[in-house]
Amino acid sequence: MKLPFGPGALVAAAFIGPGTVTACTLAGANFGYALIWALVFATAATMVLQDMAARLGIASGKGL
């Protein structure tokens, strides 16, 4: 079965990097949903860190 990939998936794969995409694909194939907790934790941590970075940038008036 051939699944269509849109441009968003290709851009994300290029931005993340081929090694990370390969490692994550293999981890998903080997462990299935056993590692879903890591995805949830990483997403929550990323959201908190992005929010903190945005607030710091607004408060200080400085960018990256």
GROMACS .gro file of N, CA and C in nm, residues 5-17:
model
   39
    5PHE      N    1   0.249   1.130   0.053
    5PHE     CA    2   0.313   1.224   0.144
    5PHE      C    3   0.303   1.362   0.084
    6GLY      N    4   0.255   1.455   0.162
    6GLY     CA    5   0.243   1.592   0.115
    6GLY      C    6   0.372   1.669   0.134
    7PRO      N    7   0.374   1.793   0.089
    7PRO     CA    8   0.496   1.873   0.102
    7PRO      C    9   0.532   1.901   0.248
    8GLY      N   10   0.433   1.905   0.336
    8GLY     CA   11   0.462   1.930   0.477
    8GLY      C   12   0.547   1.822   0.539
    9ALA      N   13   0.519   1.697   0.506
    9ALA     CA   14   0.598   1.585   0.559
    9ALA      C   15   0.740   1.589   0.505
   10LEU      N   16   0.756   1.628   0.380
   10LEU     CA   17   0.890   1.635   0.322
   10LEU      C   18   0.971   1.749   0.381
   11VAL      N   19   0.908   1.864   0.403
   11VAL     CA   20   0.978   1.977   0.463
   11VAL      C   21   1.016   1.944   0.607
   12ALA      N   22   0.925   1.881   0.681
   12ALA     CA   23   0.955   1.843   0.819
   12ALA      C   24   1.071   1.743   0.824
   13ALA      N   25   1.071   1.647   0.735
   13ALA     CA   26   1.179   1.548   0.731
   13ALA      C   27   1.312   1.614   0.696
   14ALA      N   28   1.309   1.710   0.606
   14ALA     CA   29   1.433   1.780   0.569
   14ALA      C   30   1.483   1.867   0.684
   15PHE      N   31   1.392   1.929   0.758
   15PHE     CA   32   1.430   2.016   0.869
   15PHE      C   33   1.483   1.935   0.987
   16ILE      N   34   1.415   1.827   1.019
   16ILE     CA   35   1.455   1.743   1.132
   16ILE      C   36   1.584   1.669   1.099
   17GLY      N   37   1.594   1.618   0.979
   17GLY     CA   38   1.714   1.547   0.937
   17GLY      C   39   1.684   1.400   0.911
   0.00000   0.00000   0.00000
